[in-house]
PDB file of C-alpha atoms in Angstrom:
ATOM      1  CA  MET A  14     -26.867  -1.733   6.262  1.00 49.00           C
ATOM      2  CA  SER A  15     -28.478  -0.700   2.995  1.00 51.00           C
ATOM      3  CA  GLU A  16     -27.634  -2.286  -0.351  1.00 58.00           C
ATOM      4  CA  VAL A  17     -26.035   0.983  -1.499  1.00 60.00           C
ATOM      5  CA  ASN A  18     -23.618   0.979   1.439  1.00 64.00           C
ATOM      6  CA  LYS A  19     -22.645  -2.652   0.788  1.00 67.00           C
ATOM      7  CA  THR A  20     -21.832  -1.777  -2.821  1.00 78.00           C
ATOM      8  CA  ASN A  21     -19.906   1.321  -1.788  1.00 83.00           C
ATOM      9  CA  LYS A  22     -17.643  -0.692   0.510  1.00 91.00           C
ATOM     10  CA  GLU A  23     -17.188  -3.734  -1.714  1.00 93.00           C
ATOM     11  CA  ILE A  24     -13.630  -2.859  -2.808  1.00 93.00           C
ATOM     12  CA  TRP A  25     -12.692  -1.634   0.686  1.00 95.00           C
ATOM     13  CA  ASP A  26     -13.829  -4.911   2.199  1.00 94.00           C
ATOM     14  CA  LEU A  27     -11.783  -6.914  -0.324  1.00 95.00           C
ATOM     15  CA  MET A  28      -8.636  -4.974   0.598  1.00 96.00           C
ATOM     16  CA  LYS A  29      -8.921  -4.132   4.285  1.00 97.00           C
ATOM     17  CA  VAL A  30      -7.321  -7.251   5.804  1.00 97.00           C
ATOM     18  CA  THR A  31      -3.544  -7.553   5.438  1.00 97.00           C
ATOM     19  CA  ASP A  32      -1.743 -10.892   5.307  1.00 96.00           C
ATOM     20  CA  PRO A  33       0.744 -10.575   8.205  1.00 95.00           C
ATOM     21  CA  ARG A  34       3.376 -12.537   6.272  1.00 95.00           C
ATOM     22  CA  PHE A  35       3.821  -9.455   4.075  1.00 96.00           C
ATOM     23  CA  THR A  36       4.394  -6.998   6.905  1.00 95.00           C
ATOM     24  CA  LYS A  37       7.306  -6.146   9.107  1.00 93.00           C
ATOM     25  CA  ASP A  38       7.647  -4.110  12.252  1.00 88.00           C
ATOM     26  CA  VAL A  39       9.864  -1.063  11.841  1.00 87.00           C
ATOM     27  CA  THR A  40      11.294  -0.079  15.198  1.00 84.00           C
ATOM     28  CA  PHE A  41      13.291   3.076  14.458  1.00 79.00           C
ATOM     29  CA  GLY A  42      11.740   6.503  14.981  1.00 78.00           C
ATOM     30  CA  ARG A  43       8.068   6.385  15.937  1.00 81.00           C
ATOM     31  CA  GLY A  44       7.823   2.739  14.853  1.00 81.00           C
ATOM     32  CA  PHE A  45       5.221   1.395  12.461  1.00 87.00           C
ATOM     33  CA  THR A  46       4.161  -1.657  10.484  1.00 92.00           C
ATOM     34  CA  SER A  47       5.598  -1.738   6.958  1.00 92.00           C
ATOM     35  CA  ILE A  48       3.586  -3.402   4.186  1.00 96.00           C
ATOM     36  CA  ASP A  49       5.443  -5.118   1.341  1.00 97.00           C
ATOM     37  CA  PRO A  50       4.880  -3.051  -1.844  1.00 96.00           C
ATOM     38  CA  MET A  51       4.732  -6.149  -4.068  1.00 97.00           C
ATOM     39  CA  TYR A  52       1.965  -7.523  -1.857  1.00 97.00           C
ATOM     40  CA  GLN A  53       0.021  -4.315  -2.507  1.00 97.00           C
ATOM     41  CA  ILE A  54       0.571  -4.533  -6.268  1.00 97.00           C
ATOM     42  CA  GLY A  55      -0.464  -8.185  -6.176  1.00 97.00           C
ATOM     43  CA  LYS A  56      -3.648  -7.286  -4.291  1.00 97.00           C
ATOM     44  CA  MET A  57      -4.489  -4.546  -6.808  1.00 97.00           C
ATOM     45  CA  THR A  58      -3.904  -7.046  -9.633  1.00 97.00           C
ATOM     46  CA  GLU A  59      -6.050  -9.683  -7.895  1.00 96.00           C
ATOM     47  CA  ILE A  60      -8.982  -7.270  -7.641  1.00 96.00           C
ATOM     48  CA  PHE A  61      -8.675  -5.124 -10.777  1.00 96.00           C
ATOM     49  CA  GLY A  62      -6.513  -7.106 -13.202  1.00 96.00           C
ATOM     50  CA  PRO A  63      -3.029  -6.454 -14.590  1.00 96.00           C
ATOM     51  CA  VAL A  64      -1.445  -3.059 -14.139  1.00 96.00           C
ATOM     52  CA  GLY A  65      -2.041  -0.977 -17.249  1.00 95.00           C
ATOM     53  CA  HIS A  66      -5.281  -2.804 -18.029  1.00 94.00           C
ATOM     54  CA  GLY A  67      -7.505  -2.999 -14.920  1.00 94.00           C
ATOM     55  CA  TRP A  68      -5.679  -0.370 -12.909  1.00 97.00           C
ATOM     56  CA  GLY A  69      -2.651   1.877 -13.099  1.00 97.00           C
ATOM     57  CA  TYR A  70      -1.052   5.057 -11.923  1.00 97.00           C
ATOM     58  CA  ASN A  71       0.637   8.207 -13.125  1.00 96.00           C
ATOM     59  CA  VAL A  72       3.428   9.823 -11.168  1.00 97.00           C
ATOM     60  CA  GLN A  73       4.912  13.307 -11.319  1.00 97.00           C
ATOM     61  CA  TYR A  74       8.171  14.066  -9.527  1.00 97.00           C
ATOM     62  CA  HIS A  75       9.098  17.443  -8.113  1.00 97.00           C
ATOM     63  CA  TYR A  76      12.660  18.137  -7.016  1.00 95.00           C
ATOM     64  CA  ALA A  77      13.784  20.791  -4.566  1.00 94.00           C
ATOM     65  CA  ASP A  78      17.306  21.417  -3.319  1.00 92.00           C
ATOM     66  CA  THR A  79      17.264  18.629  -0.773  1.00 95.00           C
ATOM     67  CA  TYR A  80      13.957  16.801  -1.320  1.00 96.00           C
ATOM     68  CA  VAL A  81      12.032  14.883  -3.942  1.00 97.00           C
ATOM     69  CA  ALA A  82       8.242  14.733  -3.970  1.00 97.00           C
ATOM     70  CA  ALA A  83       5.995  12.354  -5.880  1.00 98.00           C
ATOM     71  CA  GLU A  84       2.386  13.054  -6.806  1.00 98.00           C
ATOM     72  CA  VAL A  85       0.576   9.850  -7.719  1.00 97.00           C
ATOM     73  CA  LYS A  86      -2.801   9.495  -9.403  1.00 97.00           C
ATOM     74  CA  VAL A  87      -4.303   6.000  -9.360  1.00 97.00           C
ATOM     75  CA  TRP A  88      -6.963   4.792 -11.770  1.00 97.00           C
ATOM     76  CA  THR A  89      -9.174   1.734 -11.641  1.00 94.00           C
ATOM     77  CA  HIS A  90     -11.224   0.118 -14.436  1.00 91.00           C
ATOM     78  CA  ASP A  91     -10.194   2.849 -16.902  1.00 88.00           C
ATOM     79  CA  LYS A  92      -8.264   6.108 -16.808  1.00 88.00           C
ATOM     80  CA  LYS A  93     -11.485   8.112 -16.361  1.00 89.00           C
ATOM     81  CA  HIS A  94     -11.873   6.583 -12.890  1.00 88.00           C
ATOM     82  CA  SER A  95      -8.855   8.145 -11.208  1.00 94.00           C
ATOM     83  CA  TYR A  96      -8.150   9.839  -7.927  1.00 94.00           C
ATOM     84  CA  GLY A  97      -5.318  11.870  -6.542  1.00 94.00           C
ATOM     85  CA  PRO A  98      -2.829  13.279  -6.521  1.00 95.00           C
ATOM     86  CA  VAL A  99      -1.629  11.621  -3.366  1.00 96.00           C
ATOM     87  CA  CYS A 100       1.747  12.990  -2.378  1.00 97.00           C
ATOM     88  CA  SER A 101       4.856  11.973  -0.514  1.00 97.00           C
ATOM     89  CA  MET A 102       8.168  13.727   0.069  1.00 97.00           C
ATOM     90  CA  LEU A 103      11.572  12.348   1.059  1.00 95.00           C
ATOM     91  CA  PRO A 104      15.103  13.745   1.368  1.00 95.00           C
ATOM     92  CA  LEU A 105      17.499  13.233  -1.538  1.00 95.00           C
ATOM     93  CA  ALA A 106      20.264  12.327   0.926  1.00 93.00           C
ATOM     94  CA  ASN A 107      20.452   9.201   3.047  1.00 88.00           C
ATOM     95  CA  SER A 108      21.094   9.201   6.802  1.00 87.00           C
ATOM     96  CA  LYS A 109      24.854   9.485   6.148  1.00 91.00           C
ATOM     97  CA  GLY A 110      24.384  12.623   4.046  1.00 90.00           C
ATOM     98  CA  LYS A 111      25.180  10.864   0.761  1.00 93.00           C
ATOM     99  CA  PHE A 112      22.985  11.149  -2.332  1.00 93.00           C
ATOM    100  CA  ASP A 113      20.285   8.458  -2.257  1.00 93.00           C
ATOM    101  CA  ASP A 114      19.938   7.199  -5.817  1.00 93.00           C
ATOM    102  CA  GLU A 115      16.785   5.300  -4.793  1.00 94.00           C
ATOM    103  CA  ALA A 116      14.972   8.333  -3.346  1.00 94.00           C
ATOM    104  CA  GLY A 117      12.675   8.579  -6.390  1.00 94.00           C
ATOM    105  CA  LYS A 118      11.641   4.944  -6.120  1.00 95.00           C
ATOM    106  CA  LYS A 119      11.103   5.219  -2.367  1.00 95.00           C
ATOM    107  CA  VAL A 120       8.959   8.346  -2.610  1.00 97.00           C
ATOM    108  CA  MET A 121       6.831   6.849  -5.400  1.00 97.00           C
ATOM    109  CA  THR A 122       6.325   3.636  -3.395  1.00 97.00           C
ATOM    110  CA  ASP A 123       5.317   5.652  -0.335  1.00 96.00           C
ATOM    111  CA  ALA A 124       2.842   7.730  -2.369  1.00 97.00           C
ATOM    112  CA  LEU A 125       1.364   4.573  -3.931  1.00 97.00           C
ATOM    113  CA  THR A 126       0.937   3.007  -0.487  1.00 97.00           C
ATOM    114  CA  LYS A 127      -0.923   6.117   0.658  1.00 97.00           C
ATOM    115  CA  ALA A 128      -3.041   6.151  -2.498  1.00 97.00           C
ATOM    116  CA  PHE A 129      -3.921   2.456  -2.222  1.00 97.00           C
ATOM    117  CA  SER A 130      -5.008   3.062   1.389  1.00 97.00           C
ATOM    118  CA  HIS A 131      -7.764   5.332   0.032  1.00 96.00           C
ATOM    119  CA  LEU A 132      -9.287   2.234  -1.560  1.00 95.00           C
ATOM    120  CA  GLY A 133      -9.038   0.334   1.729  1.00 96.00           C
ATOM    121  CA  MET A 134      -5.737  -1.467   1.089  1.00 97.00           C
ATOM    122  CA  SER A 135      -4.386  -2.704   4.433  1.00 97.00           C
ATOM    123  CA  ALA A 136      -6.907  -0.607   6.356  1.00 97.00           C
ATOM    124  CA  ASP A 137      -6.290  -2.809   9.388  1.00 97.00           C
ATOM    125  CA  VAL A 138      -2.656  -1.677   9.497  1.00 96.00           C
ATOM    126  CA  PHE A 139      -3.498   2.025   9.057  1.00 95.00           C
ATOM    127  CA  MET A 140      -6.266   1.816  11.674  1.00 96.00           C
ATOM    128  CA  GLY A 141      -3.775   0.487  14.244  1.00 94.00           C
ATOM    129  CA  LEU A 142      -5.223  -3.013  14.483  1.00 95.00           C
ATOM    130  CA  PHE A 143      -1.794  -4.596  13.862  1.00 94.00           C
ATOM    131  CA  GLU A 144      -0.698  -3.180  17.218  1.00 91.00           C
ATOM    132  CA  SER A 145      -2.802  -5.923  18.809  1.00 92.00           C
ATOM    133  CA  SER A 146      -1.142  -9.341  18.741  1.00 92.00           C
ATOM    134  CA  LYS A 147      -4.589 -10.878  19.312  1.00 96.00           C
ATOM    135  CA  TYR A 148      -5.856  -9.255  16.109  1.00 95.00           C
ATOM    136  CA  VAL A 149      -2.837 -10.455  14.096  1.00 94.00           C
ATOM    137  CA  GLU A 150      -3.193 -14.004  15.436  1.00 94.00           C
ATOM    138  CA  GLN A 151      -6.887 -14.008  14.511  1.00 95.00           C
ATOM    139  CA  VAL A 152      -6.066 -12.826  10.973  1.00 95.00           C
ATOM    140  CA  LYS A 153      -3.503 -15.620  10.638  1.00 94.00           C
ATOM    141  CA  LYS A 154      -6.101 -18.114  11.802  1.00 94.00           C
ATOM    142  CA  ASP A 155      -8.766 -16.687   9.456  1.00 93.00           C
ATOM    143  CA  LEU A 156      -6.325 -16.850   6.511  1.00 92.00           C
ATOM    144  CA  GLY A 157      -5.222 -20.366   7.465  1.00 93.00           C
ATOM    145  CA  ILE A 158      -1.551 -19.472   7.788  1.00 89.00           C
ATOM    146  CA  GLY A 159       1.087 -20.412  10.323  1.00 75.00           C
ATOM    147  CA  THR A 160       3.580 -18.087  11.913  1.00 53.00           C
ATOM    148  CA  ASP A 161       6.316 -18.588   9.311  1.00 57.00           C
ATOM    149  CA  LYS A 162       7.162 -15.921   6.777  1.00 55.00           C
ATOM    150  CA  VAL A 163       6.458 -16.698   3.147  1.00 50.00           C
ATOM    151  CA  LYS A 164       9.350 -18.492   1.455  1.00 49.00           C
ATOM    152  CA  LYS A 165       7.801 -18.875  -1.985  1.00 48.00           C
ATOM    153  CA  ILE A 166       4.723 -17.414  -3.579  1.00 47.00           C
ATOM    154  CA  SER A 167       2.841 -19.842  -5.780  1.00 43.00           C
TER     155      SER A 167
END
């Protein structure tokens, strides 16, 4: 691999492996692995610095009769280095047909997760590697963690 390619993937490689303690299997619908949003923000902060200084985002909301959409632009280093918009859309009503007062937060979080994935955040989850228990066990071993969920972050 050339030096240029190593440099191009430096950020991706720092973000691609997901700590399994910050994931959970979602079994309804098509099923998927959910990644804790605070883990993602922590990882962005670890690599780029505090939000608003080393990285950040801008969000625009668009409301329709029954849906809310969020367009997120993420920047790293400074606001000139941005990408997006990355979009997500969710219904304004919950599964019981009632107004979901957290729909805006949910749609923004979903759009941020998608945007962070463009940098390589949790690439192993998005590439389907978490579907293999052998892969997850190897990640736990590589990270030096047991099978327990995190109780306290230090």
